[in-house]
Coordinates of C-alpha atoms and ligand atoms in Angstrom, one line a residue:
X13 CA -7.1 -9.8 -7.5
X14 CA -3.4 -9.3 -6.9
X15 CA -1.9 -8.4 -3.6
X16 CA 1.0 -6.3 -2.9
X17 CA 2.5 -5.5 0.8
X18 CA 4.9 -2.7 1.2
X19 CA 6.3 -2.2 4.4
X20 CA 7.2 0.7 5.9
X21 CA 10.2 1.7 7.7
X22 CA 9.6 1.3 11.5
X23 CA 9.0 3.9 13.9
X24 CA 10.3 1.8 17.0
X25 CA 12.4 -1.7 17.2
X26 CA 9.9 -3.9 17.4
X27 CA 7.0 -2.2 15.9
X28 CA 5.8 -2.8 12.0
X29 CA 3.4 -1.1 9.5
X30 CA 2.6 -2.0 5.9
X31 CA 0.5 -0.7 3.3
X32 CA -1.4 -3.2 1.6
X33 CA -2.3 -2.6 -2.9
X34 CA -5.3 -4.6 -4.0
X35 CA -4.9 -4.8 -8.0
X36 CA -7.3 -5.7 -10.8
X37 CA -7.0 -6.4 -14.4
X38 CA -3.6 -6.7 -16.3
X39 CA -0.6 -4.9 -14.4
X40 CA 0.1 -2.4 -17.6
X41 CA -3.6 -2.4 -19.2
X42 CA -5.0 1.2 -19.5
X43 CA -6.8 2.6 -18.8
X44 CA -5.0 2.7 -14.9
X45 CA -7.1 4.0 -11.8
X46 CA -5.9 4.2 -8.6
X47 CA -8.6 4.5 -5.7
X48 CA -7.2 5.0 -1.7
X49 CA -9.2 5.4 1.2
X50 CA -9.0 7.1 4.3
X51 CA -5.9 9.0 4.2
X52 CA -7.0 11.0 7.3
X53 CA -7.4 7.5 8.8
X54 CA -10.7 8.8 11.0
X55 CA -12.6 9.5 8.1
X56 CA -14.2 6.1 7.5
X57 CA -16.7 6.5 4.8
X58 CA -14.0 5.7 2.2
X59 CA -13.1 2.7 3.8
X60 CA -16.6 1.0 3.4
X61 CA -16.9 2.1 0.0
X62 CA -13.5 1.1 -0.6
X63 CA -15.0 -2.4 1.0
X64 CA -18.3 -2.6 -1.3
X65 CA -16.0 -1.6 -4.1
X66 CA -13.3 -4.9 -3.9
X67 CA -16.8 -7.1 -3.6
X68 CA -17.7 -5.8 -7.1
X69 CA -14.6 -5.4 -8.7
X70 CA -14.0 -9.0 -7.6
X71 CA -17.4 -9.6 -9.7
X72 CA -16.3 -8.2 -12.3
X73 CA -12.8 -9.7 -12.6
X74 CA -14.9 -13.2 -12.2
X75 CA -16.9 -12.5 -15.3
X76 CA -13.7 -10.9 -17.7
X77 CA -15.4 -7.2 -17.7
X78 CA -12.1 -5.4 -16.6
X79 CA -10.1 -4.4 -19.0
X80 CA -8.2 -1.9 -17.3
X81 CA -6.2 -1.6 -14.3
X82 CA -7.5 -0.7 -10.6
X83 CA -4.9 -0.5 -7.9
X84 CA -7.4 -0.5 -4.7
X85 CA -5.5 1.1 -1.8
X86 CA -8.2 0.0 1.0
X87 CA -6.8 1.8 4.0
X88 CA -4.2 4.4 2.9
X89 CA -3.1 5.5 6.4
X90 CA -2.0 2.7 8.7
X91 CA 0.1 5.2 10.7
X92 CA -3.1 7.5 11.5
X93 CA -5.6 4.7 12.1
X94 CA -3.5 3.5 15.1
X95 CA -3.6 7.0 17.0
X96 CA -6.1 6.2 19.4
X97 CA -5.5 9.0 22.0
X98 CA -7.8 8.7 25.3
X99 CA -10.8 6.6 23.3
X100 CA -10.8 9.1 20.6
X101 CA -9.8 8.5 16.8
X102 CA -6.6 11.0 15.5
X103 CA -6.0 10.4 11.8
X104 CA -5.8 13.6 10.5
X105 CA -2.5 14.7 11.9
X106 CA 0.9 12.5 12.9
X107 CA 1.0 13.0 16.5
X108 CA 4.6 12.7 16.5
X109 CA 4.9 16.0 14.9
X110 CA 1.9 17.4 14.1
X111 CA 2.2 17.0 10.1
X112 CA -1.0 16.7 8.2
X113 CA -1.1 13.1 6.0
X114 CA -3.0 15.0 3.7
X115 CA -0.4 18.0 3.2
X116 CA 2.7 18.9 1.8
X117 CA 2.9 16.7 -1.2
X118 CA 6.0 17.4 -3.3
X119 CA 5.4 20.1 -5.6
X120 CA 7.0 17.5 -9.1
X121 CA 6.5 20.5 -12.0
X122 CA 10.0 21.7 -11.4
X123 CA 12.0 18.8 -11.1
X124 CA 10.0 17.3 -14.3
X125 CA 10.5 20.7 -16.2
X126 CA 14.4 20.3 -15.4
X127 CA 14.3 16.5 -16.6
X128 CA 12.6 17.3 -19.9
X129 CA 14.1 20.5 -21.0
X130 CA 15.2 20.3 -24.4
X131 CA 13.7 16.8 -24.8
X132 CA 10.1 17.0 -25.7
X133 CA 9.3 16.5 -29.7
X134 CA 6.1 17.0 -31.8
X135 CA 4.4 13.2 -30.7
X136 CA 2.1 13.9 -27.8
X137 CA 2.3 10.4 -26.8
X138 CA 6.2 10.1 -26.9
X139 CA 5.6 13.2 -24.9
X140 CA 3.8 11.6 -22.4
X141 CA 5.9 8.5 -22.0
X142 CA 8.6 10.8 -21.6
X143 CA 6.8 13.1 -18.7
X144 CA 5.5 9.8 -16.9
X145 CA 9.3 8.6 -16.7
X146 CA 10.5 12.2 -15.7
X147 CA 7.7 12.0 -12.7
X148 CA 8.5 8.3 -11.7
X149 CA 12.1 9.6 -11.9
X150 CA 11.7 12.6 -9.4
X151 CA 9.1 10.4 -7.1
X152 CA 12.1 7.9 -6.8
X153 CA 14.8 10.5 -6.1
X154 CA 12.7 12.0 -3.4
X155 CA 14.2 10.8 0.1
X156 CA 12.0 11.3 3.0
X157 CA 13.3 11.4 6.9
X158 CA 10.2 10.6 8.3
X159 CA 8.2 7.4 8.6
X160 CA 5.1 9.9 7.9
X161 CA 7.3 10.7 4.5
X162 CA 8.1 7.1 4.0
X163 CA 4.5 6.7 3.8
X164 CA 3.9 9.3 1.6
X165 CA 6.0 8.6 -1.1
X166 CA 4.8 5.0 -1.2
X167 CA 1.5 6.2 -1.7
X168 CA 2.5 8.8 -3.9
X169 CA 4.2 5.5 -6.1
X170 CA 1.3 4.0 -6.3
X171 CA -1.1 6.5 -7.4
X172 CA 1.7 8.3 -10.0
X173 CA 1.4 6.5 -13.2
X174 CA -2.7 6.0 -13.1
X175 CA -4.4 7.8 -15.6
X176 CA -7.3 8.2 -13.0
X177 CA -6.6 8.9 -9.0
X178 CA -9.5 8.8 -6.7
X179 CA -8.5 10.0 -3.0
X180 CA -11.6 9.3 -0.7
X181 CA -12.1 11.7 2.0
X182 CA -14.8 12.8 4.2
X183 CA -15.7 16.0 5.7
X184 CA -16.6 16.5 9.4
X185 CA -20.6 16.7 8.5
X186 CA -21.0 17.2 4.9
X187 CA -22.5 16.5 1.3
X188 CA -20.8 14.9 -1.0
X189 CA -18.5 17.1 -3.1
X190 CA -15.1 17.0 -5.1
X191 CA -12.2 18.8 -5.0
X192 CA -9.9 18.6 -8.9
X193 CA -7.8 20.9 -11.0
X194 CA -10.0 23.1 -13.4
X195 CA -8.9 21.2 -16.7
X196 CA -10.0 17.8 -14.2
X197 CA -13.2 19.4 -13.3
X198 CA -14.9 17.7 -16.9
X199 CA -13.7 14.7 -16.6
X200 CA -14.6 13.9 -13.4
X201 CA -18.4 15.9 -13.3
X202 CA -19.7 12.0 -14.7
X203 CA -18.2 10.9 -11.1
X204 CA -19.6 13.5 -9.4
X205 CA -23.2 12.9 -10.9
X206 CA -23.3 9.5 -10.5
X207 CA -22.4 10.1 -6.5
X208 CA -24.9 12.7 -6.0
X209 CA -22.0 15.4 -5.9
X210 CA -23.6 19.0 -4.3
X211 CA -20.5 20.4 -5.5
X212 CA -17.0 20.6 -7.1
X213 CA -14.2 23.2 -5.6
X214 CA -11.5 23.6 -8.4
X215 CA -8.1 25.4 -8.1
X216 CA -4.6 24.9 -10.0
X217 CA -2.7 25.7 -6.6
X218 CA -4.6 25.6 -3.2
X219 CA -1.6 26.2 -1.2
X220 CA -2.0 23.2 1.2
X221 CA 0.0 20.8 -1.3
X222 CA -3.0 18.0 -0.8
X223 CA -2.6 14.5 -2.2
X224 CA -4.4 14.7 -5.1
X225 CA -2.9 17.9 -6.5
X226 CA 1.1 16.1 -7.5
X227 CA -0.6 14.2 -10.2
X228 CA -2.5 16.5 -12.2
X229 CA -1.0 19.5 -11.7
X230 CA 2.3 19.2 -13.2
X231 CA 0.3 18.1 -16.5
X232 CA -1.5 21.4 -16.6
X233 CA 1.9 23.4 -15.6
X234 CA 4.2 21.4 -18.2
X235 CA 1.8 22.4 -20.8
X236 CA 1.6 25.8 -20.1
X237 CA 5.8 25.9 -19.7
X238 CA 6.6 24.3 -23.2
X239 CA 4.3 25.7 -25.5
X240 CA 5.5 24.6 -28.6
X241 CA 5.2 20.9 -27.7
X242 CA 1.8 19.0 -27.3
X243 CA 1.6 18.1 -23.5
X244 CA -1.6 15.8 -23.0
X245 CA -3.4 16.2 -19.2
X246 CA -2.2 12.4 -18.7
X247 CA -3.3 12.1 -15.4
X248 CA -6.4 13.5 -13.5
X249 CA -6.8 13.2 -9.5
X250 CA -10.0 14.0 -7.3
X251 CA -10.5 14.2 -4.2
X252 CA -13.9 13.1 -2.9
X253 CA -15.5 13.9 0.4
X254 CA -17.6 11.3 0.9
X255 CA -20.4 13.4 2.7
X256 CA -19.4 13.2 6.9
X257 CA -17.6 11.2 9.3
X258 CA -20.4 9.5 10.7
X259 CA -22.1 9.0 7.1
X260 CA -20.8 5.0 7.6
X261 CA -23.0 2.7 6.5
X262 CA -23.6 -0.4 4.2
X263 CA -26.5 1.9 2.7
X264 CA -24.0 4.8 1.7
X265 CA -21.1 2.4 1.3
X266 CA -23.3 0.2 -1.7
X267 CA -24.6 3.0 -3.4
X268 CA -20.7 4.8 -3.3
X269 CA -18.7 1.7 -4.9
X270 CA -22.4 1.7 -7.4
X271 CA -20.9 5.1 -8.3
X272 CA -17.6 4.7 -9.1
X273 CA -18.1 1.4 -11.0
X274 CA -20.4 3.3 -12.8
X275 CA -17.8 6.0 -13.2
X276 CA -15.3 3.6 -14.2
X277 CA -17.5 1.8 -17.1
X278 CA -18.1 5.3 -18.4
X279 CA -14.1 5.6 -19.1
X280 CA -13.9 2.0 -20.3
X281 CA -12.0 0.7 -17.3
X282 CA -14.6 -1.8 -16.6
X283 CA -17.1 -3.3 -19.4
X284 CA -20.9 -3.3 -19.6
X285 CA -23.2 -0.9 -20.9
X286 CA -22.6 2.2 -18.0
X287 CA -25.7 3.6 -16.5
X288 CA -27.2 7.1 -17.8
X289 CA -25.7 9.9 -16.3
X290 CA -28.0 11.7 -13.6
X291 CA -28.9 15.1 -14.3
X292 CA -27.5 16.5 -10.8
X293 CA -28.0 20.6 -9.0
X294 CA -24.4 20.6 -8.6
X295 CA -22.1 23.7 -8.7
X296 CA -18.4 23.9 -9.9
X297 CA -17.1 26.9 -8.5
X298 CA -12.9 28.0 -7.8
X299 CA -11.9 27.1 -4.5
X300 CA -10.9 30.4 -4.4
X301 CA -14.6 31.4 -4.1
X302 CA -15.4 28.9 -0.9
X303 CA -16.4 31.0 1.7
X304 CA -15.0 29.6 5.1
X305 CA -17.2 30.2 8.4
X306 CA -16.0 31.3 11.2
X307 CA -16.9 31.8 14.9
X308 CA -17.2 35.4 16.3
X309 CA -16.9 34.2 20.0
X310 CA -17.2 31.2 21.7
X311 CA -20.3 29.4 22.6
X312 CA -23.0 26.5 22.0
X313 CA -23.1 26.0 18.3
X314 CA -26.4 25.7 17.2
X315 CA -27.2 25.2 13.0
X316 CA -30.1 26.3 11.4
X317 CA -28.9 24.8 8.0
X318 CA -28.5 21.3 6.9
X319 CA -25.2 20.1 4.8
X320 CA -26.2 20.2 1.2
X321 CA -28.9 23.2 1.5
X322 CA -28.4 26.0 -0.9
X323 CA -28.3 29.4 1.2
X324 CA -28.1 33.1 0.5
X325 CA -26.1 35.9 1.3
X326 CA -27.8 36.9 4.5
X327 CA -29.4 33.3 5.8
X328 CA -28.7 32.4 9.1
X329 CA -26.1 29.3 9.1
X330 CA -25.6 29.2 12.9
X331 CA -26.8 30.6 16.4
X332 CA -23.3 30.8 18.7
X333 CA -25.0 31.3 22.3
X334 CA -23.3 31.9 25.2
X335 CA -24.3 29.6 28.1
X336 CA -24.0 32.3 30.7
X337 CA -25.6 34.9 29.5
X338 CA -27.9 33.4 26.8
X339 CA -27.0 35.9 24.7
X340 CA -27.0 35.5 20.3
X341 CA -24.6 35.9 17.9
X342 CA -25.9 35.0 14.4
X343 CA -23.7 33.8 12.3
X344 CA -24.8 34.3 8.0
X345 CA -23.9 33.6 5.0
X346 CA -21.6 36.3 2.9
X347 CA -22.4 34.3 -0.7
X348 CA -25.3 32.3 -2.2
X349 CA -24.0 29.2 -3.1
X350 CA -24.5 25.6 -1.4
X351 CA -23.5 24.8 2.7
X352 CA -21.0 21.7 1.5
X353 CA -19.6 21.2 4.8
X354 CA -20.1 22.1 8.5
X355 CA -18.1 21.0 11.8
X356 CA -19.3 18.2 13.9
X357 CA -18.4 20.1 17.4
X358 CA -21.3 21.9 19.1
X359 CA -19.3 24.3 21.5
X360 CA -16.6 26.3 19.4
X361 CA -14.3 28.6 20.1
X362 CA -13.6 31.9 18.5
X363 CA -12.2 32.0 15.6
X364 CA -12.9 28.4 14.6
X365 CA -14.4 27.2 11.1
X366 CA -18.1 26.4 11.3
X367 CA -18.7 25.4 7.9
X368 CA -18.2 25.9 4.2
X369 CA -19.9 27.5 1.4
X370 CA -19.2 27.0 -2.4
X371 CA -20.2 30.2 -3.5
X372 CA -19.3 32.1 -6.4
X373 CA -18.5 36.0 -5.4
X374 CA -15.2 35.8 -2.8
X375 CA -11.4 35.4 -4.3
X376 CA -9.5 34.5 -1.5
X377 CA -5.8 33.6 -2.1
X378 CA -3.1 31.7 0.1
X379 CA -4.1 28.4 1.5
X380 CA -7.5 27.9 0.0
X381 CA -7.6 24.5 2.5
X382 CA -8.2 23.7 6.1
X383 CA -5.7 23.0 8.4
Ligands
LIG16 ZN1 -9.7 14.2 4.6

């Protein structure tokens, strides 16, 4: 194992954060994967896998069985895992300025397009050397204010010349699921087997400008843009919500990094004979087709359906009771699909989101993500 320490820039004199890589295998072997955990720095279930998953690469490293690369980003928000406001955990957002650490990536397909114009030729693999300078290129003449940005585009570094990025989330209460580009949606389903995955949401653009969408997006677009040229998808990302935020355990974390070491000997990152892939109920529907729940008034929050249960158009998902007045307000389902995520509060107010459906009948448009 290798260790590399970037610093960031400081916030305050006196005060130091630095983002700490965790390699395996031959610094230019391919395949490359890059796995970071907890970029909403609350959401810990990556961090234990990330954890379980060192101990085993370490294993494997010991006995010569990787013969790729792994760049191991075990905690991917430094910043956010500080924010400890009154006893309670903040990671999702900077609370300097509110930005979320897990939005507003730069959007790389037009800076790339502008590089390469005029450039590409008929060798998809000069093509691709090319494009992965092009990105590297634009990533390095990106120039941040913020320390949050500084951040970002060190991670963003890291992760862009992998031919595999795994971002591990969580949900607030949830079962496990994936979020890729359509054309990533294949190559990742092995992944999502071999995790118990209830569900994969796909979408080219989902307006929120996550993470994991600046690496294989601009493959996908570039393609589309120069026609005439063969544009290999050079680079798919996932991101994987590693069921809830209380899901924490050696139990979950084990059978996690079990997963993805499975995952990685099916790509030939890691040697040894890779376990079957399960046969899995899981649904890959759009994004566009996730059907967000939201409260009608304020109240007691009371579920009638677990994470990971399929529902129907119809089913009761939640009771909303008013403590005054005991009366009901019944919140359903508009779509069949499965109840991937819910929130952990149990008083809401109006308006907020309840849950999350991956169904198969909506097509919403805009931002497809939650705040
Ligand atoms: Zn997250």
């Amino acid at each position: 194992m290798f260790t590399t320490i970037h610093q960031l820039p400081p916030l305050a004199p006196g005060s130091a954060h630095s983002l700490v890589m965790q390699s395996f295998g031959e610094e230019g072997a391919r395949p490359e994967v890059y796995v970071q955990a907890s970029l909403h720095a609350d959401e810990i279930p990556g961090m234990i896998c990330a954890v379980h998953l060192r101990e085993r690469l370490l294993a494997l490293e010991d006995a010569r069985l990787v013969i790729g690369r792994i760049n191991l980003v075990p905690v991917a928000n430094p910043l956010g895992l500080g924010q400890i406001v009154f006893g309670h955990a903040m990671g999702r957002f900077a609370l300097g300025d509110g930005v979320n650490f897990n939005r507003d990536y730069p959007h790389l397909t037009p800076g790339v397009a502008a590089r390469i114009d005029g450039r590409l030729g008929a060798d998809p693999h000069a093509n691709k050397a090319l494009i992965r300078q092009a990105i590297a290129d634009e990533i390095e003449a990106w120039t941040p204010s913020t320390q949050v940005g500084a951040l970002k585009k060190i991670l963003v570094s890291l992760a862009s010349g992998a031919d595999l990025i795994l971002d591990l989330h969580c949900d607030s209460e949830g079962a496990m699921h994936l979020y890729t580009q359509p054309t990533s949606a294949d190559v990742f389903a092995p992944l999502g087997a071999f995790l118990g995955s209830r569900a994969t949401l796909t979408a080219v653009e989902s307006g929120g400008d996550p993470f994991d969408e600046v690496f294989s997006r601009p493959w996908v677009e570039l393609r589309a843009r120069f026609p005439d040229h063969p544009v290999p998808l050079a680079s798919h990302s996932v991101t994987v919500e590693l069921r809830g935020q209380a899901d924490v355990g050696h139990t979950t974390g084990r059978a996690d990094a079990d997963a993805i070491v499975a995952f990685l000997r099916h790509c030939g990152v890691v040697g040894g004979a890779a376990p079957p892939i399960p046969a899995v109920e899981a649904s890959v529907t759009p994004l566009a087709s996730a059907e967000p729940l939201t409260a009608p008034s304020s109240g007691i929050v009371a579920f009638h359906v677990e994470p990971g249960a399929m529902v129907k158009a119809g089913d009761a998902i939640a009771d909303i009771i008013d403590p005054i007045s005991g009366a009901v307000t019944v919140v359903t389902a508009q779509s069949d699909g499965v109840l991937f995520a819910r929130g952990a509060n149990r008083f809401t107010s109006a308006g907020k989101r309840l849950g999350k459906i991956a169904g198969t009948t909506l097509n919403r448009s805009g931002r497809l993500l939650s705040l």
